[in-house]
């Protein structure tokens, strides 16, 4: 329930000619505060009531004069402007928070998703390839969406759909057999593998038969070449071990790592369906599905040699997901350069007659650049995520050592703040917007940043600590102590938290939660600077502490939903 619902009820009680829905859709939020919290235009009523809208507005305002929930009501021309009673607002909103608390559920959480499973395919790293800064976005967007969905009662399945199959593995195996050694790879991990890969491409320029060799090795892997497969398994292990540290730092967990390799030989059924439906066409020896009717290039399903492609494995994997999880939605979070890929095979699924193809969702995002330069995996341009996060932690520690040298658990906090800053920055904008990464911006403690929000949380926590605040006691609050402008601004934000989270889920946009935490933090900082809390008169102090507590809880919750930790001290 929102304050607005009450306003609707009050208005409707005096407007028998309108339904609740009609009243609700008529209500406006005035742009200027001086016009009240809500405005109700009376033009539409003029016809049915056979009266001038000004007159209707004046009469309606008169009738609302005695309402408990309005402090002031004015008729301005054809409008009725309503000012909500501030004490009522405080008691209503904080009452809802307290009620949730009593019931042992987080304010804003819900059960709308109960019984529904959402499969989230994100991070989905490529084995033996650098886990670089470009993968940060899929990882943090996916993690945040999975937390948001869980908060709304959905069951989620987080899938790291490993890029662990394809001709490139023939190349790495050949390169390793020629120039690699095990100790080196064990010690330097993916960096060593990537170097082998880069070397392969260089040498293949001089020596093109290497490509043929790699192709043959890969084909032999599909036919069970144990020696090559053992190496492949070794590369998978090395890659997974290496990324696990990054996942730990980001606090990201997956339910499964079932990747492409699992699906390459599970495509019989899909080929059969495509064939039966007459969708498969021959083109230069390969098998394709024509999509010209849908204004897309043809979708290549099988290569000349009969081997599968990325897209084939994606279709097989989607079928598996439907069968295994019976998903309500299956979402794929990747850079927008893959948009056509997903559009194509979603279409193919539709043509195959899969009713659930409508539940496949591609969630694209824009590019990350560093000072305007595109980050590619080309030699010399790779920025490993691990290095980036470590640098964030180091830089944060430097800043913290200056700001608060006596902090006990400096390393832990520097990690939470440094990593949090990077994640926060990545989730600050609309997904599709390109992100430019600059340290000054990411680690600015005063801007719209992670550290700023975390700092606000620590500040609120410190106030509560000093006061010895216990949320279980002091439940009786004099809400009239929260009628000042700053408290009211906070209350309005508290009220919309559940809506923001729901919207973020609906639009698959974590930034809505990120921005919310900034707004709440800055409203709290204003309140904190303008109002004394600890030295206020007892009833006022009690009320302000309660509000502080609610803010702290919500900031922490909001940060959790975007995958950022909230240290109590910093
Ligand atoms: N491994 C792929 C890449 O790094 C992303 C996989 C996305 N998921 C999928 N089901 N295609 O580009």
Coordinates of C-alpha atoms and ligand atoms in Angstrom, one line a residue:
X1 CA 0.0 0.0 0.0
X2 CA 1.2 3.5 -0.8
X3 CA 0.1 6.9 0.5
X4 CA -1.4 7.5 -2.9
X5 CA -3.8 4.6 -2.4
X6 CA -5.2 6.3 0.7
X7 CA -5.6 9.5 -1.2
X8 CA -7.5 7.7 -3.9
X9 CA -9.8 6.2 -1.4
X10 CA -10.5 9.6 0.3
X11 CA -11.2 11.2 -3.1
X12 CA -13.3 8.4 -4.3
X13 CA -15.5 8.6 -1.2
X14 CA -16.6 12.0 -2.3
X15 CA -16.9 11.2 -6.0
X16 CA -19.5 8.5 -6.3
X17 CA -19.7 9.0 -10.1
X18 CA -16.1 7.7 -10.5
X19 CA -14.7 4.3 -10.0
X20 CA -11.5 3.8 -7.9
X21 CA -9.5 3.2 -11.1
X22 CA -10.8 6.4 -12.6
X23 CA -9.9 8.4 -9.6
X24 CA -6.4 6.8 -9.5
X25 CA -5.7 7.5 -13.1
X26 CA -6.8 11.1 -12.7
X27 CA -4.4 11.9 -9.9
X28 CA -1.3 13.8 -10.8
X29 CA 1.9 14.6 -8.9
X30 CA 2.5 18.3 -9.2
X31 CA 5.9 19.4 -10.5
X32 CA 6.2 22.1 -7.8
X33 CA 6.1 21.4 -4.2
X34 CA 4.0 24.5 -3.5
X35 CA 1.2 22.8 -5.4
X36 CA 1.0 20.0 -2.9
X37 CA 1.8 16.3 -3.0
X38 CA -1.1 15.3 -5.2
X39 CA -3.4 17.2 -7.6
X40 CA -6.7 16.1 -8.9
X41 CA -8.0 17.8 -12.0
X42 CA -11.8 18.1 -12.3
X43 CA -12.3 18.8 -16.0
X44 CA -13.5 15.3 -16.7
X45 CA -16.3 15.6 -14.1
X46 CA -17.8 18.7 -15.6
X47 CA -19.9 16.8 -18.2
X48 CA -21.4 14.1 -15.9
X49 CA -21.9 16.6 -13.0
X50 CA -23.2 19.4 -15.2
X51 CA -21.0 21.9 -13.3
X52 CA -18.1 24.0 -14.0
X53 CA -14.8 22.2 -13.1
X54 CA -13.8 25.2 -10.9
X55 CA -16.9 24.7 -8.9
X56 CA -16.5 21.0 -8.6
X57 CA -12.9 21.5 -7.4
X58 CA -14.0 24.0 -4.8
X59 CA -16.7 21.7 -3.4
X60 CA -14.4 18.7 -3.4
X61 CA -11.7 20.7 -1.5
X62 CA -14.3 21.7 1.0
X63 CA -15.3 18.1 1.6
X64 CA -11.7 17.0 2.1
X65 CA -11.0 19.6 4.7
X66 CA -11.7 17.2 7.6
X67 CA -9.7 14.2 6.3
X68 CA -7.1 12.8 8.6
X69 CA -4.6 12.2 5.9
X70 CA -4.5 15.7 4.5
X71 CA -2.9 18.7 6.2
X72 CA -4.1 21.2 3.7
X73 CA -6.3 21.1 0.6
X74 CA -6.7 23.9 -1.9
X75 CA -8.8 24.4 -5.0
X76 CA -6.8 26.2 -7.6
X77 CA -8.9 26.7 -10.6
X78 CA -10.1 23.3 -11.8
X79 CA -7.6 21.5 -9.6
X80 CA -7.7 20.2 -6.1
X81 CA -4.3 20.3 -4.6
X82 CA -3.7 18.0 -1.6
X83 CA -0.9 18.3 1.0
X84 CA -0.5 15.1 2.9
X85 CA -0.5 15.3 6.6
X86 CA 3.2 15.0 7.5
X87 CA 2.7 13.1 10.8
X88 CA 0.3 10.7 9.0
X89 CA 2.9 10.1 6.3
X90 CA 5.6 9.3 8.9
X91 CA 3.4 7.0 10.8
X92 CA 2.0 5.3 7.7
X93 CA 5.4 4.7 6.0
X94 CA 7.4 3.7 9.1
X95 CA 4.4 1.6 10.2
X96 CA 4.8 -0.4 7.1
X97 CA 8.5 -0.9 7.6
X98 CA 7.9 -2.0 11.2
X99 CA 5.1 -4.3 10.2
X100 CA 7.5 -6.1 7.7
X101 CA 10.1 -6.3 10.4
X102 CA 7.6 -7.9 12.9
X103 CA 6.7 -10.4 10.3
X104 CA 10.4 -11.2 9.8
X105 CA 10.6 -10.1 6.1
X106 CA 12.6 -7.5 4.5
X107 CA 10.7 -4.3 3.6
X108 CA 10.3 -4.2 -0.1
X109 CA 10.6 -8.0 -0.6
X110 CA 7.7 -9.8 -2.0
X111 CA 6.2 -13.0 -3.2
X112 CA 5.2 -12.0 -6.7
X113 CA 7.8 -14.5 -8.1
X114 CA 6.7 -17.5 -6.0
X115 CA 6.6 -20.7 -8.0
X116 CA 8.5 -19.2 -10.9
X117 CA 12.0 -20.0 -12.0
X118 CA 14.3 -17.6 -13.8
X119 CA 17.4 -19.0 -15.4
X120 CA 20.2 -16.4 -15.7
X121 CA 23.0 -17.0 -18.1
X122 CA 25.8 -14.6 -17.1
X123 CA 29.5 -14.2 -16.8
X124 CA 29.8 -17.3 -19.1
X125 CA 33.5 -17.1 -19.4
X126 CA 35.6 -18.5 -22.2
X127 CA 38.0 -21.1 -21.1
X128 CA 41.7 -20.3 -21.7
X129 CA 40.9 -16.7 -22.5
X130 CA 41.5 -13.8 -20.3
X131 CA 38.7 -12.9 -17.9
X132 CA 39.0 -9.2 -18.7
X133 CA 37.3 -6.0 -17.7
X134 CA 34.7 -6.5 -20.5
X135 CA 33.3 -9.4 -18.6
X136 CA 32.7 -7.4 -15.5
X137 CA 29.4 -6.1 -16.8
X138 CA 27.8 -9.4 -17.5
X139 CA 29.0 -10.7 -14.2
X140 CA 27.7 -7.9 -12.0
X141 CA 24.5 -7.3 -13.9
X142 CA 23.7 -11.0 -13.7
X143 CA 24.5 -11.2 -10.0
X144 CA 22.4 -8.2 -9.2
X145 CA 19.4 -9.4 -11.2
X146 CA 19.6 -12.7 -9.5
X147 CA 19.5 -11.0 -6.1
X148 CA 16.7 -8.7 -7.1
X149 CA 14.6 -11.6 -8.4
X150 CA 15.2 -13.7 -5.3
X151 CA 14.1 -10.7 -3.2
X152 CA 10.9 -10.7 -5.2
X153 CA 10.3 -14.4 -4.5
X154 CA 11.6 -15.9 -7.7
X155 CA 13.7 -19.0 -7.8
X156 CA 16.8 -18.3 -9.7
X157 CA 19.3 -20.5 -11.4
X158 CA 22.7 -18.8 -12.1
X159 CA 24.4 -20.4 -15.0
X160 CA 28.0 -19.9 -16.0
X161 CA 27.7 -21.3 -19.5
X162 CA 31.3 -22.0 -20.1
X163 CA 32.7 -21.2 -23.5
X164 CA 34.6 -24.5 -23.4
X165 CA 34.1 -25.9 -26.9
X166 CA 34.9 -24.9 -30.4
X167 CA 37.8 -24.9 -32.9
X168 CA 39.9 -22.6 -30.8
X169 CA 40.5 -25.5 -28.5
X170 CA 42.2 -27.4 -31.3
X171 CA 44.5 -24.4 -31.6
X172 CA 45.4 -24.2 -27.9
X173 CA 46.0 -27.9 -27.7
X174 CA 48.4 -27.7 -30.7
X175 CA 50.1 -24.7 -29.3
X176 CA 50.6 -26.3 -26.0
X177 CA 51.9 -29.5 -27.4
X178 CA 54.4 -27.5 -29.5
X179 CA 55.6 -24.8 -27.2
X180 CA 53.9 -25.0 -23.8
X181 CA 54.7 -26.6 -20.5
X182 CA 52.6 -27.7 -17.6
X183 CA 54.5 -25.9 -14.8
X184 CA 54.3 -22.6 -16.6
X185 CA 50.6 -22.9 -17.1
X186 CA 50.1 -24.1 -13.5
X187 CA 52.0 -21.1 -12.3
X188 CA 50.8 -18.3 -14.6
X189 CA 47.4 -19.7 -15.5
X190 CA 45.4 -18.1 -18.3
X191 CA 48.1 -15.6 -19.0
X192 CA 50.3 -18.4 -20.2
X193 CA 47.5 -20.0 -22.2
X194 CA 46.7 -16.7 -23.8
X195 CA 50.3 -16.3 -24.8
X196 CA 50.2 -19.7 -26.4
X197 CA 47.1 -18.7 -28.3
X198 CA 48.6 -15.4 -29.5
X199 CA 51.7 -17.2 -30.5
X200 CA 49.6 -19.8 -32.5
X201 CA 48.0 -17.0 -34.5
X202 CA 51.4 -15.4 -35.2
X203 CA 53.0 -18.6 -36.3
X204 CA 50.0 -19.6 -38.4
X205 CA 50.4 -16.5 -40.5
X206 CA 53.8 -17.8 -41.6
X207 CA 52.7 -21.4 -41.5
X208 CA 49.1 -21.8 -42.5
X209 CA 49.1 -25.6 -42.2
X210 CA 49.0 -25.1 -38.4
X211 CA 45.3 -24.1 -38.8
X212 CA 44.6 -27.4 -40.6
X213 CA 46.4 -29.2 -37.8
X214 CA 44.3 -27.5 -35.2
X215 CA 41.1 -28.3 -37.0
X216 CA 42.1 -31.9 -37.1
X217 CA 42.9 -32.0 -33.5
X218 CA 39.6 -30.4 -32.6
X219 CA 37.7 -33.0 -34.8
X220 CA 39.7 -35.7 -33.0
X221 CA 38.5 -34.3 -29.7
X222 CA 34.9 -34.6 -30.9
X223 CA 35.8 -38.3 -31.6
X224 CA 37.3 -38.9 -28.2
X225 CA 41.0 -38.2 -28.5
X226 CA 41.9 -38.8 -24.9
X227 CA 45.2 -37.1 -24.9
X228 CA 43.8 -33.9 -26.3
X229 CA 40.8 -34.1 -24.1
X230 CA 43.0 -34.5 -21.0
X231 CA 44.8 -31.2 -21.9
X232 CA 41.4 -29.6 -22.6
X233 CA 40.3 -30.6 -19.1
X234 CA 43.4 -29.2 -17.6
X235 CA 42.8 -25.9 -19.4
X236 CA 39.2 -25.8 -18.0
X237 CA 40.5 -26.5 -14.5
X238 CA 43.1 -23.8 -14.7
X239 CA 40.6 -21.2 -16.0
X240 CA 38.0 -22.1 -13.3
X241 CA 40.5 -21.9 -10.5
X242 CA 41.7 -18.6 -11.7
X243 CA 38.3 -16.9 -12.0
X244 CA 37.2 -18.3 -8.6
X245 CA 39.2 -15.6 -6.9
X246 CA 37.4 -12.9 -8.9
X247 CA 34.0 -14.5 -8.1
X248 CA 34.9 -14.6 -4.5
X249 CA 35.9 -10.9 -4.5
X250 CA 32.6 -10.0 -6.3
X251 CA 30.7 -12.4 -4.0
X252 CA 29.2 -14.1 -7.1
X253 CA 28.0 -17.7 -6.9
X254 CA 26.8 -20.0 -9.7
X255 CA 24.5 -22.9 -9.5
X256 CA 26.0 -24.6 -12.5
X257 CA 29.0 -24.3 -14.9
X258 CA 27.5 -26.5 -17.5
X259 CA 29.0 -25.1 -20.7
X260 CA 29.1 -25.6 -24.4
X261 CA 31.1 -28.8 -24.3
X262 CA 28.2 -30.5 -22.7
X263 CA 25.9 -29.7 -25.6
X264 CA 27.9 -30.2 -28.8
X265 CA 26.8 -33.8 -29.1
X266 CA 23.3 -33.3 -27.9
X267 CA 22.0 -31.7 -31.0
X268 CA 20.3 -34.7 -32.7
X269 CA 16.9 -33.8 -31.5
X270 CA 17.1 -30.3 -32.7
X271 CA 18.4 -31.4 -36.1
X272 CA 15.5 -33.8 -36.2
X273 CA 12.9 -31.2 -35.5
X274 CA 14.4 -28.7 -37.9
X275 CA 14.5 -31.4 -40.6
X276 CA 10.9 -32.5 -39.9
X277 CA 9.7 -29.0 -40.1
X278 CA 11.5 -28.5 -43.3
X279 CA 13.5 -25.6 -41.9
X280 CA 17.0 -26.9 -42.7
X281 CA 18.5 -25.9 -46.0
X282 CA 21.7 -26.8 -47.7
X283 CA 24.1 -23.9 -48.5
X284 CA 27.6 -24.6 -49.8
X285 CA 27.6 -27.8 -48.0
X286 CA 26.6 -26.3 -44.7
X287 CA 23.1 -26.5 -43.1
X288 CA 21.3 -23.2 -42.5
X289 CA 17.9 -21.9 -41.5
X290 CA 16.7 -19.1 -43.8
X291 CA 15.6 -16.0 -41.9
X292 CA 15.1 -13.7 -44.8
X293 CA 11.4 -13.4 -44.0
X294 CA 12.4 -12.1 -40.6
X295 CA 14.9 -9.6 -42.1
X296 CA 17.9 -11.4 -40.7
X297 CA 20.8 -13.2 -42.2
X298 CA 20.6 -17.0 -42.3
X299 CA 21.3 -18.9 -39.2
X300 CA 24.2 -21.4 -39.7
X301 CA 23.3 -24.6 -37.9
X302 CA 25.9 -27.2 -39.0
X303 CA 29.2 -26.6 -40.7
X304 CA 30.3 -28.4 -43.9
X305 CA 32.0 -31.1 -41.8
X306 CA 28.9 -31.6 -39.7
X307 CA 30.2 -29.9 -36.6
X308 CA 28.1 -27.7 -34.4
X309 CA 28.4 -23.9 -33.9
X310 CA 27.9 -21.5 -31.0
X311 CA 24.4 -21.0 -32.1
X312 CA 23.6 -24.8 -32.4
X313 CA 24.9 -25.4 -28.9
X314 CA 22.8 -22.4 -27.6
X315 CA 19.6 -24.0 -29.0
X316 CA 20.5 -27.4 -27.5
X317 CA 21.2 -25.7 -24.2
X318 CA 18.0 -23.8 -24.2
X319 CA 16.0 -27.0 -24.8
X320 CA 17.9 -28.6 -21.9
X321 CA 17.1 -25.6 -19.6
X322 CA 13.4 -25.8 -20.4
X323 CA 13.4 -29.5 -19.7
X324 CA 15.4 -29.3 -16.5
X325 CA 14.1 -26.1 -14.9
X326 CA 10.8 -25.4 -16.7
X327 CA 11.8 -21.8 -16.6
X328 CA 9.4 -18.8 -16.5
X329 CA 12.1 -16.8 -18.2
X330 CA 15.6 -17.7 -19.4
X331 CA 17.8 -14.6 -19.7
X332 CA 21.1 -14.1 -21.4
X333 CA 23.3 -11.3 -20.4
X334 CA 26.0 -10.4 -22.9
X335 CA 27.4 -7.4 -24.8
X336 CA 25.1 -5.9 -27.4
X337 CA 27.4 -7.1 -30.2
X338 CA 25.7 -10.5 -29.7
X339 CA 22.2 -9.1 -30.2
X340 CA 21.9 -10.6 -33.7
X341 CA 23.1 -14.0 -32.6
X342 CA 20.3 -14.1 -30.0
X343 CA 17.6 -12.7 -32.2
X344 CA 18.5 -15.3 -34.8
X345 CA 18.3 -18.4 -32.7
X346 CA 15.3 -17.1 -30.6
X347 CA 13.6 -16.9 -34.0
X348 CA 14.7 -20.4 -34.9
X349 CA 13.3 -21.7 -31.7
X350 CA 10.0 -20.0 -32.5
X351 CA 9.9 -21.6 -35.9
X352 CA 10.7 -25.0 -34.3
X353 CA 7.4 -24.5 -32.5
X354 CA 8.8 -24.0 -29.0
X355 CA 6.0 -22.2 -27.2
X356 CA 8.6 -21.1 -24.7
X357 CA 10.7 -19.2 -27.2
X358 CA 8.8 -16.1 -26.1
X359 CA 10.4 -16.5 -22.6
X360 CA 13.9 -16.3 -23.9
X361 CA 15.3 -12.8 -23.2
X362 CA 18.5 -11.3 -24.3
X363 CA 19.8 -8.6 -22.0
X364 CA 22.4 -6.6 -23.8
X365 CA 24.8 -4.0 -22.4
X366 CA 27.1 -1.4 -23.8
X367 CA 30.9 -1.3 -24.1
X368 CA 33.4 -0.6 -21.4
X369 CA 36.2 1.7 -22.3
X370 CA 39.2 3.0 -20.5
X371 CA 39.8 6.7 -21.1
X372 CA 37.9 6.4 -24.3
X373 CA 39.8 3.5 -25.7
X374 CA 38.0 0.2 -26.5
X375 CA 39.3 -2.7 -24.5
X376 CA 40.0 -5.7 -26.7
X377 CA 41.6 -9.0 -26.1
X378 CA 44.3 -8.1 -28.6
X379 CA 47.7 -8.4 -27.2
X380 CA 48.8 -5.6 -25.0
X381 CA 45.3 -4.3 -24.4
X382 CA 44.0 -6.9 -22.0
X383 CA 43.1 -5.7 -18.6
X384 CA 42.5 -8.7 -16.4
X385 CA 39.6 -8.3 -14.0
X386 CA 41.7 -9.6 -11.2
X387 CA 44.3 -6.9 -11.7
X388 CA 41.7 -4.2 -11.9
X389 CA 40.0 -5.3 -8.7
X390 CA 43.4 -5.6 -6.9
X391 CA 44.3 -2.1 -8.0
X392 CA 40.9 -0.8 -6.8
X393 CA 41.6 -2.4 -3.4
X394 CA 45.1 -0.9 -3.2
X395 CA 44.0 2.5 -4.2
X396 CA 41.2 2.4 -1.7
X397 CA 43.5 1.3 1.1
X398 CA 45.7 4.3 0.3
X399 CA 42.7 6.7 0.6
X400 CA 41.4 5.0 3.8
X401 CA 44.8 5.1 5.4
X402 CA 44.7 8.8 5.1
X403 CA 41.1 9.2 6.1
X404 CA 40.8 6.7 8.9
X405 CA 44.2 5.3 9.8
X406 CA 43.0 3.6 13.0
X407 CA 40.4 1.4 11.3
X408 CA 40.7 -2.1 12.8
X409 CA 40.0 -4.3 9.8
X410 CA 41.5 -2.1 7.2
X411 CA 42.2 -4.9 4.7
X412 CA 38.7 -6.2 4.8
X413 CA 37.1 -2.8 4.5
X414 CA 39.5 -1.8 1.7
X415 CA 38.4 -4.9 -0.2
X416 CA 34.7 -4.2 0.3
X417 CA 35.0 -0.5 -0.6
X418 CA 37.4 -1.0 -3.5
X419 CA 35.5 -3.8 -5.2
X420 CA 32.2 -2.2 -4.3
X421 CA 33.3 1.0 -6.0
X422 CA 34.0 -0.8 -9.3
X423 CA 30.7 -2.7 -9.2
X424 CA 28.7 0.3 -8.2
X425 CA 30.2 2.3 -11.1
X426 CA 29.4 -0.4 -13.5
X427 CA 25.8 -0.5 -12.4
X428 CA 25.2 3.2 -12.2
X429 CA 23.8 3.7 -15.7
X430 CA 21.3 2.2 -18.0
X431 CA 22.8 -1.1 -19.2
X432 CA 23.0 -0.1 -22.8
X433 CA 25.0 3.0 -22.2
X434 CA 28.7 2.7 -22.8
X435 CA 30.8 2.9 -19.6
X436 CA 34.0 4.8 -19.4
X437 CA 36.2 3.7 -16.6
X438 CA 38.3 6.3 -14.8
X439 CA 39.7 5.8 -11.3
X440 CA 39.0 9.4 -10.3
X441 CA 35.3 8.8 -10.9
X442 CA 35.1 5.3 -9.5
X443 CA 36.8 6.1 -6.2
X444 CA 35.5 9.6 -5.6
X445 CA 34.2 9.5 -2.0
X446 CA 32.0 12.5 -2.5
X447 CA 30.4 11.8 -5.8
X448 CA 27.6 9.5 -6.8
X449 CA 29.7 6.5 -6.0
X450 CA 29.8 3.3 -4.1
X451 CA 32.2 4.7 -1.4
X452 CA 29.9 7.7 -0.9
X453 CA 26.9 5.4 -0.3
X454 CA 28.9 3.0 1.9
X455 CA 30.3 5.9 3.8
X456 CA 26.7 7.1 4.5
X457 CA 25.8 3.7 5.7
X458 CA 28.8 3.7 8.1
X459 CA 27.8 7.2 9.3
X460 CA 24.3 6.0 10.1
X461 CA 25.6 2.9 11.8
X462 CA 27.9 5.0 13.9
X463 CA 25.0 7.2 15.1
X464 CA 23.0 4.1 16.0
X465 CA 26.0 2.6 17.8
X466 CA 26.6 5.7 19.8
X467 CA 23.0 5.8 20.8
X468 CA 22.9 2.2 21.7
X469 CA 19.9 1.9 19.5
X470 CA 18.0 -1.4 19.6
X471 CA 15.3 -1.8 17.0
X472 CA 13.4 -4.3 19.1
X473 CA 12.8 -1.7 21.9
X474 CA 11.6 1.8 21.3
X475 CA 8.9 0.8 19.0
X476 CA 6.6 3.6 20.2
X477 CA 7.4 6.7 18.2
X478 CA 6.1 10.2 18.2
X479 CA 5.7 10.6 14.5
X480 CA 5.1 14.3 14.8
X481 CA 8.8 14.6 15.4
X482 CA 9.4 13.7 11.8
X483 CA 7.6 16.5 10.0
X484 CA 10.6 18.6 9.1
X485 CA 11.5 18.8 5.4
X486 CA 14.5 16.5 5.7
X487 CA 12.8 13.7 7.4
X488 CA 9.9 14.0 5.0
X489 CA 12.2 13.7 2.0
X490 CA 13.7 10.5 3.5
X491 CA 10.2 9.1 4.1
X492 CA 9.1 9.7 0.6
X493 CA 12.1 7.7 -0.6
X494 CA 11.5 4.9 1.9
X495 CA 8.0 4.6 0.5
X496 CA 9.1 4.0 -3.1
X497 CA 11.8 1.4 -2.4
X498 CA 9.5 -1.6 -3.1
X499 CA 8.4 0.0 -6.3
X500 CA 12.0 0.8 -7.4
X501 CA 13.0 -2.8 -6.9
X502 CA 10.1 -4.1 -8.8
X503 CA 10.8 -1.8 -11.7
X504 CA 14.4 -2.8 -11.8
X505 CA 13.3 -6.4 -12.1
X506 CA 10.7 -5.6 -14.8
X507 CA 13.2 -3.7 -16.9
X508 CA 16.2 -5.9 -16.0
X509 CA 17.9 -2.7 -14.9
X510 CA 20.0 -2.8 -11.7
X511 CA 20.9 0.8 -12.1
X512 CA 17.4 1.7 -10.7
X513 CA 18.5 0.3 -7.4
X514 CA 21.9 1.8 -7.6
X515 CA 20.5 5.3 -8.2
X516 CA 18.0 4.8 -5.4
X517 CA 20.8 4.1 -2.9
X518 CA 22.5 7.4 -3.9
X519 CA 19.3 9.3 -3.5
X520 CA 18.6 7.9 -0.1
X521 CA 22.2 8.5 1.0
X522 CA 22.1 12.1 0.0
X523 CA 18.7 12.6 1.6
X524 CA 20.1 11.2 4.7
X525 CA 23.2 13.3 4.6
X526 CA 21.0 16.4 4.4
X527 CA 18.9 15.3 7.3
X528 CA 22.1 14.5 9.3
X529 CA 23.6 17.9 8.7
X530 CA 20.4 19.9 9.4
X531 CA 19.1 17.9 12.4
X532 CA 20.8 17.0 15.5
X533 CA 20.1 13.4 16.4
X534 CA 22.0 12.4 19.5
X535 CA 21.5 15.7 21.3
X536 CA 17.9 16.2 20.5
X537 CA 15.1 16.1 23.1
X538 CA 14.2 12.5 24.0
X539 CA 11.1 11.9 21.9
X540 CA 12.6 13.6 18.9
X541 CA 15.8 11.7 19.3
X542 CA 13.9 8.4 19.5
X543 CA 12.0 9.3 16.3
X544 CA 15.2 10.4 14.4
X545 CA 17.0 7.3 15.5
X546 CA 14.3 5.1 14.1
X547 CA 14.4 7.0 10.8
X548 CA 18.2 6.6 10.8
X549 CA 17.9 2.9 11.4
X550 CA 15.4 2.5 8.6
X551 CA 17.7 4.4 6.2
X552 CA 20.7 2.2 7.2
X553 CA 18.7 -0.9 6.6
X554 CA 17.5 0.2 3.2
X555 CA 21.0 1.3 2.1
X556 CA 22.4 -2.0 3.2
X557 CA 19.6 -3.8 1.4
X558 CA 19.9 -1.7 -1.7
X559 CA 23.7 -2.3 -1.8
X560 CA 23.2 -6.0 -1.3
X561 CA 20.8 -6.1 -4.3
X562 CA 23.5 -4.7 -6.6
X563 CA 26.2 -7.0 -5.1
X564 CA 28.0 -4.4 -2.9
X565 CA 28.9 -4.9 0.7
X566 CA 28.2 -2.4 3.5
X567 CA 30.9 -2.2 6.1
X568 CA 29.7 -0.8 9.5
X569 CA 32.9 1.3 9.9
X570 CA 35.1 2.9 7.3
Ligands
LIG1 N1 31.1 -17.2 -23.7 C1 30.4 -16.2 -24.5 C2 31.3 -15.0 -24.7 O1 32.1 -14.7 -23.9 C3 29.1 -15.7 -23.8 C4 28.1 -16.8 -23.7 C5 26.7 -16.2 -23.4 N2 25.7 -17.2 -23.2 C6 25.2 -17.9 -24.2 N3 24.3 -18.8 -23.9 N4 25.5 -17.7 -25.4 O2 31.1 -14.3 -25.6

